Amino acid sequence: MKGTFKTIVIILESPHIDEYDKAKCKITPAPALGITGYNLDNGFVDKLNDFMTATEGMIKDGIYQVILMNAI
């Protein structure tokens, strides 16, 4: 990404053992490649919009990079 963007970090609850399996993932660790990733793809923007509405714009409009991070 070119430029300077604000960041949203999503800390995942706990990693799945498959995230560390080099035979299953080209890049390890690889968080949220299964159902969690699917759910994020299909609901993250809606949830973020709901949060922004509920908190009256606590997060300012703009372009953000999103980082998925394991808790450990």
mmCIF file of N, CA and C in Angstrom:
data_model
loop_
_atom_site.group_PDB
_atom_site.id
_atom_site.type_symbol
_atom_site.label_atom_id
_atom_site.label_comp_id
_atom_site.label_asym_id
_atom_site.label_seq_id
_atom_site.Cartn_x
_atom_site.Cartn_y
_atom_site.Cartn_z
ATOM 1 N N MET A 1 0.841 -1.179 0.000
ATOM 2 C CA MET A 1 0.000 0.000 0.000
ATOM 3 C C MET A 1 0.884 1.240 0.000
ATOM 4 N N LYS A 2 0.597 2.141 -0.874
ATOM 5 C CA LYS A 2 1.341 3.396 -0.900
ATOM 6 C C LYS A 2 0.710 4.374 0.073
ATOM 7 N N GLY A 3 1.533 5.233 0.641
ATOM 8 C CA GLY A 3 1.019 6.247 1.545
ATOM 9 C C GLY A 3 1.003 5.772 2.983
ATOM 10 N N THR A 4 0.507 6.633 3.830
ATOM 11 C CA THR A 4 0.398 6.310 5.243
ATOM 12 C C THR A 4 -1.070 6.127 5.585
ATOM 13 N N PHE A 5 -1.401 4.985 6.121
ATOM 14 C CA PHE A 5 -2.772 4.678 6.469
ATOM 15 C C PHE A 5 -2.861 4.339 7.949
ATOM 16 N N LYS A 6 -4.014 4.579 8.503
ATOM 17 C CA LYS A 6 -4.266 4.131 9.869
ATOM 18 C C LYS A 6 -4.462 2.626 9.830
ATOM 19 N N THR A 7 -4.348 2.010 10.983
ATOM 20 C CA THR A 7 -4.392 0.551 11.053
ATOM 21 C C THR A 7 -5.480 0.086 12.007
ATOM 22 N N ILE A 8 -6.184 -0.952 11.599
ATOM 23 C CA ILE A 8 -7.109 -1.678 12.477
ATOM 24 C C ILE A 8 -6.503 -3.060 12.665
ATOM 25 N N VAL A 9 -6.255 -3.440 13.914
ATOM 26 C CA VAL A 9 -5.697 -4.754 14.215
ATOM 27 C C VAL A 9 -6.802 -5.608 14.811
ATOM 28 N N ILE A 10 -7.020 -6.770 14.226
ATOM 29 C CA ILE A 10 -7.997 -7.727 14.739
ATOM 30 C C ILE A 10 -7.204 -8.837 15.413
ATOM 31 N N ILE A 11 -7.374 -8.952 16.724
ATOM 32 C CA ILE A 11 -6.679 -9.994 17.475
ATOM 33 C C ILE A 11 -7.605 -11.198 17.554
ATOM 34 N N LEU A 12 -7.160 -12.290 16.953
ATOM 35 C CA LEU A 12 -7.962 -13.510 16.907
ATOM 36 C C LEU A 12 -7.859 -14.256 18.230
ATOM 37 N N GLU A 13 -8.898 -14.986 18.546
ATOM 38 C CA GLU A 13 -8.999 -15.654 19.846
ATOM 39 C C GLU A 13 -7.881 -16.660 20.082
ATOM 40 N N SER A 14 -7.695 -17.598 19.184
ATOM 41 C CA SER A 14 -6.609 -18.563 19.338
ATOM 42 C C SER A 14 -6.328 -19.197 17.987
ATOM 43 N N PRO A 15 -5.072 -19.497 17.717
ATOM 44 C CA PRO A 15 -4.736 -20.088 16.421
ATOM 45 C C PRO A 15 -5.136 -21.558 16.343
ATOM 46 N N HIS A 16 -5.413 -22.000 15.142
ATOM 47 C CA HIS A 16 -5.685 -23.409 14.882
ATOM 48 C C HIS A 16 -4.358 -24.072 14.506
ATOM 49 N N ILE A 17 -4.191 -25.310 14.873
ATOM 50 C CA ILE A 17 -2.936 -26.020 14.617
ATOM 51 C C ILE A 17 -2.575 -26.006 13.135
ATOM 52 N N ASP A 18 -3.578 -26.016 12.247
ATOM 53 C CA ASP A 18 -3.315 -26.024 10.802
ATOM 54 C C ASP A 18 -2.644 -24.741 10.320
ATOM 55 N N GLU A 19 -2.778 -23.655 11.077
ATOM 56 C CA GLU A 19 -2.152 -22.393 10.678
ATOM 57 C C GLU A 19 -0.632 -22.495 10.690
ATOM 58 N N TYR A 20 -0.094 -23.495 11.365
ATOM 59 C CA TYR A 20 1.352 -23.664 11.480
ATOM 60 C C TYR A 20 1.858 -24.855 10.661
ATOM 61 N N ASP A 21 0.983 -25.433 9.834
ATOM 62 C CA ASP A 21 1.329 -26.595 9.026
ATOM 63 C C ASP A 21 1.779 -26.139 7.644
ATOM 64 N N LYS A 22 3.086 -26.221 7.377
ATOM 65 C CA LYS A 22 3.644 -25.751 6.109
ATOM 66 C C LYS A 22 3.130 -26.556 4.919
ATOM 67 N N ALA A 23 2.646 -27.768 5.156
ATOM 68 C CA ALA A 23 2.088 -28.574 4.066
ATOM 69 C C ALA A 23 0.705 -28.053 3.647
ATOM 70 N N LYS A 24 0.003 -27.383 4.556
ATOM 71 C CA LYS A 24 -1.347 -26.889 4.267
ATOM 72 C C LYS A 24 -1.371 -25.405 3.925
ATOM 73 N N CYS A 25 -0.394 -24.645 4.396
ATOM 74 C CA CYS A 25 -0.362 -23.202 4.174
ATOM 75 C C CYS A 25 0.989 -22.814 3.593
ATOM 76 N N LYS A 26 0.973 -22.068 2.494
ATOM 77 C CA LYS A 26 2.221 -21.632 1.869
ATOM 78 C C LYS A 26 2.993 -20.684 2.771
ATOM 79 N N ILE A 27 2.253 -19.859 3.524
ATOM 80 C CA ILE A 27 2.861 -18.909 4.449
ATOM 81 C C ILE A 27 2.426 -19.303 5.848
ATOM 82 N N THR A 28 3.364 -19.538 6.736
ATOM 83 C CA THR A 28 2.999 -19.886 8.105
ATOM 84 C C THR A 28 3.615 -18.888 9.071
ATOM 85 N N PRO A 29 2.944 -18.545 10.153
ATOM 86 C CA PRO A 29 1.553 -18.892 10.411
ATOM 87 C C PRO A 29 0.626 -18.130 9.473
ATOM 88 N N ALA A 30 -0.518 -18.720 9.214
ATOM 89 C CA ALA A 30 -1.487 -18.146 8.283
ATOM 90 C C ALA A 30 -2.856 -18.074 8.953
ATOM 91 N N PRO A 31 -3.120 -17.005 9.709
ATOM 92 C CA PRO A 31 -4.381 -16.918 10.445
ATOM 93 C C PRO A 31 -5.588 -16.673 9.547
ATOM 94 N N ALA A 32 -6.701 -17.201 9.966
ATOM 95 C CA ALA A 32 -8.017 -16.932 9.376
ATOM 96 C C ALA A 32 -8.146 -17.347 7.920
ATOM 97 N N LEU A 33 -7.611 -18.509 7.575
ATOM 98 C CA LEU A 33 -7.786 -18.998 6.212
ATOM 99 C C LEU A 33 -9.001 -19.913 6.076
ATOM 100 N N GLY A 34 -9.584 -20.323 7.185
ATOM 101 C CA GLY A 34 -10.746 -21.206 7.142
ATOM 102 C C GLY A 34 -12.039 -20.435 7.342
ATOM 103 N N ILE A 35 -12.898 -20.970 8.199
ATOM 104 C CA ILE A 35 -14.220 -20.380 8.450
ATOM 105 C C ILE A 35 -14.106 -18.978 9.044
ATOM 106 N N THR A 36 -13.085 -18.734 9.857
ATOM 107 C CA THR A 36 -12.899 -17.393 10.424
ATOM 108 C C THR A 36 -12.660 -16.368 9.322
ATOM 109 N N GLY A 37 -11.802 -16.709 8.378
ATOM 110 C CA GLY A 37 -11.546 -15.816 7.251
ATOM 111 C C GLY A 37 -12.791 -15.597 6.411
ATOM 112 N N TYR A 38 -13.536 -16.654 6.195
ATOM 113 C CA TYR A 38 -14.796 -16.547 5.448
ATOM 114 C C TYR A 38 -15.752 -15.595 6.155
ATOM 115 N N ASN A 39 -15.890 -15.761 7.470
ATOM 116 C CA ASN A 39 -16.786 -14.889 8.240
ATOM 117 C C ASN A 39 -16.310 -13.435 8.214
ATOM 118 N N LEU A 40 -14.999 -13.222 8.283
ATOM 119 C CA LEU A 40 -14.476 -11.858 8.193
ATOM 120 C C LEU A 40 -14.763 -11.252 6.824
ATOM 121 N N ASP A 41 -14.548 -12.030 5.767
ATOM 122 C CA ASP A 41 -14.832 -11.540 4.413
ATOM 123 C C ASP A 41 -16.290 -11.139 4.247
ATOM 124 N N ASN A 42 -17.171 -11.900 4.876
ATOM 125 C CA ASN A 42 -18.604 -11.682 4.662
ATOM 126 C C ASN A 42 -19.273 -10.795 5.700
ATOM 127 N N GLY A 43 -18.570 -10.383 6.744
ATOM 128 C CA GLY A 43 -19.243 -9.608 7.760
ATOM 129 C C GLY A 43 -18.471 -8.461 8.379
ATOM 130 N N PHE A 44 -17.183 -8.363 8.079
ATOM 131 C CA PHE A 44 -16.357 -7.369 8.758
ATOM 132 C C PHE A 44 -16.822 -5.938 8.493
ATOM 133 N N VAL A 45 -17.053 -5.606 7.244
ATOM 134 C CA VAL A 45 -17.435 -4.228 6.904
ATOM 135 C C VAL A 45 -18.768 -3.871 7.542
ATOM 136 N N ASP A 46 -19.731 -4.795 7.522
ATOM 137 C CA ASP A 46 -21.024 -4.534 8.168
ATOM 138 C C ASP A 46 -20.866 -4.318 9.668
ATOM 139 N N LYS A 47 -20.071 -5.159 10.308
ATOM 140 C CA LYS A 47 -19.839 -5.020 11.755
ATOM 141 C C LYS A 47 -19.134 -3.711 12.078
ATOM 142 N N LEU A 48 -18.172 -3.340 11.256
ATOM 143 C CA LEU A 48 -17.464 -2.079 11.468
ATOM 144 C C LEU A 48 -18.420 -0.897 11.312
ATOM 145 N N ASN A 49 -19.271 -0.938 10.301
ATOM 146 C CA ASN A 49 -20.263 0.123 10.122
ATOM 147 C C ASN A 49 -21.221 0.200 11.307
ATOM 148 N N ASP A 50 -21.662 -0.954 11.811
ATOM 149 C CA ASP A 50 -22.529 -0.978 13.001
ATOM 150 C C ASP A 50 -21.819 -0.362 14.197
ATOM 151 N N PHE A 51 -20.541 -0.703 14.377
ATOM 152 C CA PHE A 51 -19.757 -0.161 15.480
ATOM 153 C C PHE A 51 -19.635 1.353 15.361
ATOM 154 N N MET A 52 -19.350 1.823 14.153
ATOM 155 C CA MET A 52 -19.190 3.263 13.951
ATOM 156 C C MET A 52 -20.494 4.008 14.227
ATOM 157 N N THR A 53 -21.614 3.404 13.853
ATOM 158 C CA THR A 53 -22.919 4.023 14.124
ATOM 159 C C THR A 53 -23.194 4.056 15.622
ATOM 160 N N ALA A 54 -22.916 2.948 16.300
ATOM 161 C CA ALA A 54 -23.188 2.841 17.736
ATOM 162 C C ALA A 54 -22.286 3.759 18.559
ATOM 163 N N THR A 55 -21.074 4.016 18.080
ATOM 164 C CA THR A 55 -20.127 4.835 18.842
ATOM 165 C C THR A 55 -20.005 6.241 18.273
ATOM 166 N N GLU A 56 -20.933 6.595 17.396
ATOM 167 C CA GLU A 56 -20.991 7.933 16.807
ATOM 168 C C GLU A 56 -19.662 8.369 16.199
ATOM 169 N N GLY A 57 -19.113 7.518 15.344
ATOM 170 C CA GLY A 57 -17.914 7.899 14.603
ATOM 171 C C GLY A 57 -16.623 7.813 15.373
ATOM 172 N N MET A 58 -16.554 6.911 16.357
ATOM 173 C CA MET A 58 -15.325 6.757 17.136
ATOM 174 C C MET A 58 -14.126 6.501 16.206
ATOM 175 N N ILE A 59 -14.389 5.762 15.124
ATOM 176 C CA ILE A 59 -13.364 5.540 14.102
ATOM 177 C C ILE A 59 -13.663 6.506 12.969
ATOM 178 N N LYS A 60 -12.701 7.310 12.621
ATOM 179 C CA LYS A 60 -12.889 8.340 11.599
ATOM 180 C C LYS A 60 -12.899 7.728 10.202
ATOM 181 N N ASP A 61 -13.626 8.355 9.285
ATOM 182 C CA ASP A 61 -13.623 7.929 7.891
ATOM 183 C C ASP A 61 -12.210 7.985 7.344
ATOM 184 N N GLY A 62 -11.898 7.072 6.456
ATOM 185 C CA GLY A 62 -10.590 7.076 5.832
ATOM 186 C C GLY A 62 -10.233 5.716 5.290
ATOM 187 N N ILE A 63 -9.013 5.589 4.846
ATOM 188 C CA ILE A 63 -8.501 4.323 4.342
ATOM 189 C C ILE A 63 -7.653 3.700 5.447
ATOM 190 N N TYR A 64 -7.940 2.450 5.752
ATOM 191 C CA TYR A 64 -7.252 1.737 6.805
ATOM 192 C C TYR A 64 -6.647 0.451 6.265
ATOM 193 N N GLN A 65 -5.515 0.074 6.804
ATOM 194 C CA GLN A 65 -5.015 -1.273 6.563
ATOM 195 C C GLN A 65 -5.521 -2.134 7.719
ATOM 196 N N VAL A 66 -5.834 -3.386 7.429
ATOM 197 C CA VAL A 66 -6.353 -4.299 8.443
ATOM 198 C C VAL A 66 -5.341 -5.426 8.623
ATOM 199 N N ILE A 67 -4.955 -5.645 9.873
ATOM 200 C CA ILE A 67 -3.990 -6.700 10.210
ATOM 201 C C ILE A 67 -4.704 -7.737 11.074
ATOM 202 N N LEU A 68 -4.603 -8.997 10.669
ATOM 203 C CA LEU A 68 -5.098 -10.110 11.483
ATOM 204 C C LEU A 68 -3.916 -10.627 12.284
ATOM 205 N N MET A 69 -4.121 -10.802 13.591
ATOM 206 C CA MET A 69 -3.014 -11.175 14.473
ATOM 207 C C MET A 69 -3.477 -12.247 15.448
ATOM 208 N N ASN A 70 -2.644 -13.265 15.614
ATOM 209 C CA ASN A 70 -2.945 -14.263 16.634
ATOM 210 C C ASN A 70 -2.615 -13.707 18.002
ATOM 211 N N ALA A 71 -3.336 -14.177 19.003
ATOM 212 C CA ALA A 71 -3.155 -13.678 20.363
ATOM 213 C C ALA A 71 -1.822 -14.113 20.964
ATOM 214 N N ILE A 72 -1.222 -15.139 20.426
ATOM 215 C CA ILE A 72 0.057 -15.607 20.984
ATOM 216 C C ILE A 72 1.216 -15.234 20.092
#
